[in-house]
Short mmCIF file of C-alpha atoms and ligand atoms in Angstrom, two decimals:
data_model
loop_
_atom_site.label_atom_id
_atom_site.label_comp_id
_atom_site.label_asym_id
_atom_site.label_seq_id
_atom_site.Cartn_x
_atom_site.Cartn_y
_atom_site.Cartn_z
CA MET N 1 105.95 113.93 81.46
CA SER N 2 102.70 115.85 80.81
CA ASP N 3 99.00 114.88 80.68
CA ASN N 4 98.72 112.88 83.86
CA SER N 5 95.27 114.39 84.44
CA PHE N 6 91.87 113.79 82.80
CA GLY N 7 88.25 114.94 83.12
CA ARG N 8 87.05 118.66 83.15
CA LEU N 9 84.96 119.47 86.19
CA LEU N 10 86.07 116.23 87.93
CA ARG N 11 89.67 116.22 87.33
CA VAL N 12 91.79 113.23 88.31
CA THR N 13 95.57 113.45 88.38
CA THR N 14 97.55 110.34 88.99
CA PHE N 15 101.33 110.07 89.95
CA GLY N 16 103.90 107.43 90.91
CA GLU N 17 105.85 104.55 89.47
CA SER N 18 105.46 100.91 89.90
CA HIS N 19 108.59 100.52 91.99
CA GLY N 20 108.70 104.01 93.64
CA PRO N 21 107.75 104.60 97.21
CA ALA N 22 104.10 105.15 96.44
CA ILE N 23 101.39 105.90 93.85
CA GLY N 24 98.68 108.34 94.30
CA CYS N 25 96.11 110.53 92.79
CA VAL N 26 94.36 113.95 93.41
CA ILE N 27 90.66 114.24 92.56
CA ASP N 28 89.79 117.83 92.13
CA GLY N 29 86.17 119.06 91.69
CA CYS N 30 84.67 116.48 93.94
CA PRO N 31 81.24 117.70 95.23
CA PRO N 32 81.18 118.21 99.09
CA GLY N 33 79.35 115.83 101.30
CA ILE N 34 80.16 112.48 99.71
CA ALA N 35 80.62 109.94 102.53
CA ILE N 36 83.91 108.12 102.16
CA ALA N 37 86.36 106.26 104.29
CA ALA N 38 89.50 104.19 103.72
CA VAL N 39 87.73 101.01 104.03
CA ASP N 40 85.46 101.85 101.12
CA PHE N 41 88.32 101.32 98.67
CA ARG N 42 89.08 97.74 99.64
CA ALA N 43 86.53 95.91 97.60
CA ASP N 44 87.33 97.37 94.22
CA LEU N 45 91.03 97.43 94.80
CA ASP N 46 90.92 93.79 95.67
CA ARG N 47 88.99 93.06 92.43
CA ARG N 48 91.83 94.77 90.47
CA ALA N 49 94.84 93.51 92.36
CA THR N 50 97.58 91.16 91.38
CA GLY N 51 98.10 87.91 93.20
CA LYS N 52 94.43 87.06 93.76
CA SER N 53 94.65 83.97 91.67
CA ARG N 54 97.41 81.93 89.93
CA HIS N 55 96.34 83.39 86.62
CA THR N 56 97.70 86.98 87.34
CA SER N 57 101.11 88.44 88.38
CA GLN N 58 102.08 87.14 91.82
CA ARG N 59 103.07 90.57 93.21
CA HIS N 60 101.30 90.91 96.46
CA GLU N 61 100.63 94.49 97.17
CA ALA N 62 98.87 95.76 100.35
CA ASP N 63 96.95 98.39 98.33
CA GLU N 64 96.06 100.25 101.44
CA VAL N 65 94.55 103.69 100.62
CA GLU N 66 95.55 106.60 102.73
CA ILE N 67 93.28 109.61 102.44
CA LEU N 68 95.51 112.60 102.65
CA SER N 69 93.08 115.51 102.13
CA GLY N 70 89.69 116.68 101.11
CA VAL N 71 87.78 114.53 103.61
CA TYR N 72 86.69 115.71 107.05
CA GLU N 73 84.70 113.54 109.53
CA GLY N 74 84.01 111.02 106.75
CA ARG N 75 82.73 113.36 104.11
CA THR N 76 84.32 115.13 101.22
CA THR N 77 84.69 118.81 101.79
CA GLY N 78 85.03 120.07 98.14
CA ALA N 79 88.79 120.38 98.67
CA PRO N 80 91.00 118.23 96.42
CA VAL N 81 90.95 114.67 97.59
CA GLY N 82 94.36 113.12 97.85
CA LEU N 83 94.84 109.40 98.03
CA LEU N 84 98.05 107.51 98.53
CA VAL N 85 99.02 103.87 98.19
CA ARG N 86 102.47 102.83 99.22
CA ASN N 87 104.21 100.19 97.12
CA THR N 88 105.13 97.26 99.40
CA ASP N 89 106.07 94.44 97.25
CA ALA N 90 108.44 95.81 94.44
CA ARG N 91 111.26 93.47 93.37
CA SER N 92 113.37 95.72 91.27
CA LYS N 93 116.14 93.32 90.55
CA ASP N 94 114.00 91.41 88.06
CA TYR N 95 114.43 94.49 85.89
CA SER N 96 118.19 94.86 85.87
CA LYS N 97 118.51 93.40 82.29
CA ILE N 98 115.49 95.10 80.92
CA ALA N 99 117.17 98.53 81.81
CA GLU N 100 119.52 97.89 78.81
CA GLN N 101 117.09 96.25 76.40
CA PHE N 102 113.63 96.97 74.94
CA ARG N 103 110.86 94.41 75.16
CA PRO N 104 109.18 94.15 71.75
CA GLY N 105 105.61 95.38 72.04
CA HIS N 106 106.37 97.33 75.35
CA ALA N 107 106.57 101.10 75.91
CA ASP N 108 110.16 100.58 76.88
CA TYR N 109 111.29 101.64 73.39
CA THR N 110 108.90 104.62 72.81
CA TYR N 111 109.55 106.12 76.39
CA TRP N 112 113.33 105.76 75.67
CA GLN N 113 112.81 107.55 72.22
CA LYS N 114 110.67 110.30 73.83
CA TYR N 115 112.54 111.09 77.07
CA GLY N 116 115.97 109.72 76.56
CA ILE N 117 115.65 108.25 80.10
CA ARG N 118 113.26 105.79 81.73
CA ASP N 119 112.56 104.06 84.97
CA PRO N 120 112.78 100.40 83.95
CA ARG N 121 111.73 99.14 87.39
CA GLY N 122 108.41 97.33 86.88
CA GLY N 123 107.85 99.46 83.84
CA GLY N 124 107.94 102.68 85.87
CA ARG N 125 105.13 104.94 84.93
CA SER N 126 104.03 102.60 82.06
CA SER N 127 103.11 99.83 84.55
CA ALA N 128 99.47 98.73 85.01
CA ARG N 129 100.16 99.49 88.61
CA GLU N 130 99.07 103.09 87.83
CA THR N 131 95.49 101.82 87.31
CA THR N 132 95.22 101.29 90.99
CA MET N 133 94.63 104.89 91.46
CA ARG N 134 92.04 105.20 88.84
CA VAL N 135 90.09 102.47 90.49
CA ALA N 136 90.43 104.25 93.87
CA ALA N 137 89.30 107.49 92.37
CA ALA N 138 86.26 105.82 90.82
CA VAL N 139 85.10 104.37 94.15
CA ILE N 140 84.09 107.98 94.97
CA ALA N 141 82.57 108.48 91.48
CA LYS N 142 80.57 105.19 91.71
CA ARG N 143 79.20 106.07 95.06
CA TRP N 144 78.11 109.59 93.90
CA LEU N 145 76.62 108.23 90.72
CA PHE N 146 74.61 105.60 92.52
CA ASP N 147 73.44 107.86 95.36
CA LYS N 148 72.36 110.63 93.07
CA TYR N 149 71.02 108.79 90.08
CA GLY N 150 71.00 105.06 90.84
CA ILE N 151 73.61 104.46 88.31
CA THR N 152 75.63 101.10 88.41
CA VAL N 153 78.58 100.29 86.39
CA GLN N 154 79.50 96.63 85.71
CA GLY N 155 82.35 95.15 83.72
CA HIS N 156 83.06 91.57 82.72
CA VAL N 157 85.46 89.66 80.47
CA SER N 158 83.78 88.69 77.26
CA GLN N 159 86.51 87.03 75.42
CA ILE N 160 89.91 85.39 76.29
CA ALA N 161 91.89 84.67 73.12
CA GLY N 162 89.35 82.84 70.99
CA ILE N 163 87.06 81.80 73.89
CA ARG N 164 83.65 83.46 74.23
CA PRO N 165 81.00 83.07 76.85
CA ARG N 166 78.40 80.48 75.93
CA GLY N 167 75.76 82.16 78.23
CA PHE N 168 75.36 85.21 80.29
CA ASP N 169 74.62 85.24 84.03
CA ALA N 170 75.45 88.51 85.73
CA ALA N 171 75.45 86.78 89.06
CA ALA N 172 78.49 84.51 87.96
CA ILE N 173 80.81 87.35 87.07
CA GLU N 174 82.22 87.93 90.47
CA GLY N 175 82.46 84.32 91.43
CA ASN N 176 85.44 83.19 89.42
CA PRO N 177 88.98 84.58 88.73
CA PHE N 178 88.06 85.56 85.14
CA PHE N 179 85.07 87.95 85.68
CA TRP N 180 83.45 85.45 83.36
CA PRO N 181 79.59 85.41 83.00
CA ASP N 182 79.22 81.71 82.41
CA ALA N 183 80.24 79.45 85.40
CA SER N 184 80.08 76.30 83.17
CA GLN N 185 83.24 77.41 81.31
CA VAL N 186 85.52 78.21 84.36
CA ALA N 187 87.17 74.86 84.38
CA GLU N 188 87.96 75.17 80.60
CA LEU N 189 89.35 78.61 81.24
CA GLU N 190 91.43 77.36 84.15
CA ALA N 191 92.97 74.70 81.93
CA PHE N 192 93.58 77.21 79.14
CA MET N 193 95.27 79.64 81.33
CA ASP N 194 97.42 77.02 83.16
CA ALA N 195 98.69 75.75 79.72
CA LEU N 196 99.35 79.29 78.55
CA ARG N 197 101.31 80.24 81.71
CA LYS N 198 103.43 77.00 81.35
CA SER N 199 104.13 77.85 77.73
CA GLY N 200 105.45 81.33 78.73
CA ASP N 201 103.24 83.16 76.27
CA SER N 202 100.40 85.67 76.73
CA VAL N 203 97.05 86.28 75.24
CA GLY N 204 94.58 89.20 74.67
CA ALA N 205 91.12 89.65 76.02
CA ARG N 206 87.97 91.67 75.55
CA VAL N 207 86.15 93.48 78.37
CA ASP N 208 82.56 94.62 78.15
CA VAL N 209 81.35 97.39 80.61
CA VAL N 210 77.79 98.72 80.87
CA ALA N 211 76.35 101.62 82.82
CA HIS N 212 72.75 101.25 83.85
CA ASN N 213 70.29 104.11 84.66
CA VAL N 214 72.24 106.93 82.93
CA PRO N 215 69.75 109.73 82.35
CA PRO N 216 69.37 111.12 78.90
CA GLY N 217 71.20 114.41 77.97
CA TRP N 218 74.73 113.76 79.28
CA GLY N 219 77.61 114.53 76.87
CA GLU N 220 78.44 117.37 74.58
CA PRO N 221 77.57 117.43 70.86
CA ILE N 222 80.88 118.18 69.20
CA TYR N 223 84.36 117.91 70.90
CA GLY N 224 83.16 116.61 74.31
CA LYS N 225 81.05 113.73 73.03
CA LEU N 226 80.30 111.21 75.70
CA ASP N 227 81.45 108.41 73.44
CA GLY N 228 84.59 110.30 72.49
CA ASP N 229 85.52 110.90 76.11
CA LEU N 230 84.74 107.22 76.93
CA ALA N 231 86.83 105.99 74.04
CA ALA N 232 89.79 108.26 75.11
CA ALA N 233 89.34 107.07 78.78
CA MET N 234 89.46 103.42 77.78
CA MET N 235 92.30 103.83 75.38
CA SER N 236 94.34 105.48 78.16
CA ILE N 237 94.32 102.12 80.01
CA ASN N 238 97.53 100.08 79.55
CA ALA N 239 97.46 97.51 76.76
CA VAL N 240 94.24 98.79 75.24
CA LYS N 241 94.14 98.58 71.37
CA GLY N 242 90.47 99.04 70.61
CA VAL N 243 87.18 100.39 71.98
CA GLU N 244 83.77 99.94 70.64
CA ILE N 245 80.60 101.77 71.67
CA GLY N 246 77.32 99.82 71.20
CA ALA N 247 77.44 97.84 67.94
CA GLY N 248 80.88 99.19 67.28
CA PHE N 249 82.65 97.77 64.28
CA ALA N 250 79.58 95.46 63.69
CA SER N 251 77.80 98.53 62.52
CA ILE N 252 79.86 98.34 59.31
CA GLY N 253 77.83 95.23 58.26
CA GLN N 254 74.44 96.47 59.41
CA LYS N 255 71.73 98.07 57.33
CA GLY N 256 70.37 101.48 58.60
CA SER N 257 67.01 99.71 59.13
CA GLU N 258 68.78 97.15 61.34
CA HIS N 259 71.17 99.54 63.27
CA ARG N 260 68.64 102.25 64.14
CA ASP N 261 67.02 101.78 67.51
CA LEU N 262 63.28 102.03 66.96
CA MET N 263 61.34 104.19 69.41
CA SER N 264 57.85 104.17 70.97
CA PRO N 265 56.40 105.74 74.05
CA ALA N 266 57.37 102.47 75.80
CA GLY N 267 61.02 102.97 74.92
CA PHE N 268 63.71 101.83 72.44
CA ALA N 269 63.36 98.53 70.76
CA SER N 270 67.11 97.81 70.72
CA ASN N 271 70.35 99.47 71.70
CA HIS N 272 72.88 99.36 68.83
CA ALA N 273 73.87 102.98 69.72
CA GLY N 274 75.27 101.88 73.01
CA GLY N 275 73.15 104.51 74.80
CA ILE N 276 74.77 107.47 73.12
CA VAL N 277 73.57 109.31 70.01
CA GLY N 278 75.19 112.47 68.67
CA GLY N 279 77.64 112.26 71.55
CA ILE N 280 74.75 112.56 74.13
CA SER N 281 73.31 109.78 76.31
CA SER N 282 69.86 108.62 75.30
CA GLY N 283 68.77 107.14 78.63
CA GLN N 284 69.55 103.60 77.61
CA ASP N 285 72.39 101.60 78.97
CA VAL N 286 75.78 103.03 77.96
CA THR N 287 77.75 100.02 76.61
CA CYS N 288 81.42 99.81 75.76
CA SER N 289 83.69 96.93 74.70
CA VAL N 290 87.47 97.14 75.10
CA ALA N 291 90.22 95.13 73.44
CA PHE N 292 93.34 94.37 75.51
CA LYS N 293 96.42 93.13 73.65
CA PRO N 294 98.60 90.19 74.74
CA THR N 295 101.15 91.46 77.31
CA SER N 296 104.71 91.90 76.08
CA SER N 297 106.67 90.73 79.09
CA LEU N 298 107.35 87.20 77.97
CA ARG N 299 109.86 84.61 79.02
CA LEU N 300 109.93 83.33 75.49
CA PRO N 301 113.03 84.64 73.86
CA GLY N 302 112.65 87.28 71.12
CA ASP N 303 114.74 89.41 68.91
CA THR N 304 115.26 93.08 70.01
CA VAL N 305 117.93 95.77 70.28
CA ASP N 306 119.67 97.20 73.30
CA VAL N 307 119.98 100.87 74.24
CA ASN N 308 123.10 101.05 71.95
CA GLY N 309 121.12 99.76 68.99
CA GLN N 310 122.81 96.33 69.03
CA PRO N 311 120.87 93.11 68.27
CA VAL N 312 120.16 91.16 71.42
CA GLU N 313 117.83 88.30 72.50
CA VAL N 314 115.35 89.44 75.18
CA ILE N 315 113.83 87.17 77.85
CA THR N 316 111.66 88.67 80.55
CA THR N 317 111.86 87.14 83.91
CA GLY N 318 109.85 88.26 87.09
CA ARG N 319 106.20 88.34 87.87
CA HIS N 320 103.84 89.17 84.99
CA ASP N 321 100.29 88.75 83.77
CA PRO N 322 99.78 86.30 81.07
CA CYS N 323 96.44 88.07 80.15
CA VAL N 324 96.22 91.50 81.67
CA GLY N 325 92.60 91.76 80.52
CA LEU N 326 91.69 89.42 83.23
CA ARG N 327 92.15 92.22 85.79
CA ALA N 328 90.67 94.95 83.63
CA PRO N 329 86.92 94.91 84.32
CA PRO N 330 87.32 97.13 87.50
CA ILE N 331 89.61 99.40 85.56
CA CYS N 332 87.11 99.77 82.68
CA GLU N 333 84.34 100.39 85.13
CA ALA N 334 86.51 103.04 86.83
CA MET N 335 87.10 104.94 83.65
CA MET N 336 83.34 104.77 82.64
CA ALA N 337 82.29 105.98 86.14
CA LEU N 338 84.81 108.83 86.14
CA VAL N 339 83.73 109.99 82.66
CA LEU N 340 80.13 109.73 83.54
CA MET N 341 80.53 111.71 86.75
CA ASP N 342 82.49 114.40 84.93
CA HIS N 343 79.68 114.71 82.35
CA ALA N 344 77.05 114.71 85.03
CA LEU N 345 78.64 117.74 86.54
CA ARG N 346 79.20 119.38 83.16
CA HIS N 347 75.50 118.75 82.20
CA ARG N 348 74.36 120.13 85.56
CA ALA N 349 76.52 123.32 85.12
CA GLN N 350 74.94 124.28 81.66
CA CYS N 351 71.71 122.42 81.52
CA GLY N 352 70.63 121.69 85.06
CA ASP N 353 67.44 123.70 84.64
CA VAL N 354 66.36 121.87 81.50
CA GLY N 355 63.73 119.30 82.51
CA PRO N 356 63.18 115.96 80.90
CA VAL N 357 61.35 116.41 77.59
CA SER N 358 58.73 113.68 76.87
CA PRO N 359 61.08 111.03 78.22
CA LEU N 360 60.76 107.55 76.93
CA VAL N 361 60.40 104.85 79.64
CA PRO N 362 63.95 104.57 80.88
CA GLY N 363 65.76 101.41 80.54
CA SER N 364 62.96 99.74 78.61
CA VAL N 365 65.48 97.98 76.45
CA PRO N 366 68.99 97.75 77.94
C1 EPS X 1 103.31 94.94 85.44
C2 EPS X 1 104.30 94.04 85.83
C3 EPS X 1 104.23 93.54 87.17
C4 EPS X 1 102.76 93.45 87.68
C5 EPS X 1 102.26 94.88 87.61
C6 EPS X 1 102.19 95.27 86.21
O1 EPS X 1 104.99 94.29 88.11
P1 EPS X 1 106.19 93.68 88.88
O2 EPS X 1 107.12 93.13 87.82
O3 EPS X 1 106.74 94.66 89.61
O4 EPS X 1 105.55 92.55 89.69
O5 EPS X 1 102.73 92.94 88.98
O6 EPS X 1 100.98 95.01 88.17
C7 EPS X 1 100.87 95.53 89.35
C8 EPS X 1 101.84 95.61 90.28
C9 EPS X 1 99.58 96.13 89.81
O7 EPS X 1 99.30 96.60 90.93
O8 EPS X 1 98.71 96.10 88.77
C10 EPS X 1 103.51 95.68 84.14
O9 EPS X 1 104.54 95.46 83.47
O10 EPS X 1 102.58 96.42 83.77
#
């Protein structure tokens, strides 16, 4: 199973399965001197974890990060940073039937076709559990980006099934189990999710993520476009089916006179580009919107085939997320932060001596 690494100068490799002894990552290319301790991983891992509300999988993992290497006396040394999280609440018997059947819409079938063998316990390598390590790696990236450039990365859920936020209050996002920016809708969402869970079905969601204070100039013009790398990073998250940068698919219906972001010495008048033009950051907020499909582990019966190609009815039991997008904002933030840090290092390597050229007022229009 290849391609378990991503990034060029900041290169993250993850390993482990959902029900194996542990999951982990190696972060290579980390600059020396970044202050980091095991306790620093707590907040973001808790934001992503299962079992924090009744609206997610009820698996209760400790998610304790052990720093195995690359940190001495609380600071990165430049050596590969090795992080390990032991799995503490796997319940593999839930998957004994799934070992012989393919859940429609799940990677069960394609893994089987590709490798001729699979670890069915908790989805093995295809489990969203793997995203724990991306979030852990990005704790270091977020810290570095903030300390060096004042960059912050914030995600929120911007759609659950057909429900959209009526208003936007950034302060509300962390105060409810849905990462939802309008506190007045939380009761409605609770009722919606309770009914969904009882029905045994699942729904999709949209997650928006924005990075503030990204300097202009990051990204490469052709194959290493910042938006290209961001799209690939987001698409690598389990269950993602679509990624938009800036106006995204709405660009199709816009006129050029509407889409272009007019400029003046005071800055940009709009941000349809999502902070990236020609693959390179413009100095505006970098914005990205990510579509998560409805999860495929349903207790509603459905037609499928077994490993012998025989028709069977599948029913998934065990602990599952009725809307995996609800846990996704920290994961999308993580992928944005890791891509930005990689590009910051890449930009520094080639163009570190190029000063800002008549910069517009940064952040004039987000
Ligand atoms: C998942 C199925 C569930 C979730 C898991 C993702 O696993 P299990 O059946 O073992 O409880 O709990 O999510 C996590 C454990 C996690 O940390 O995100 C799946 O099929 O992707």
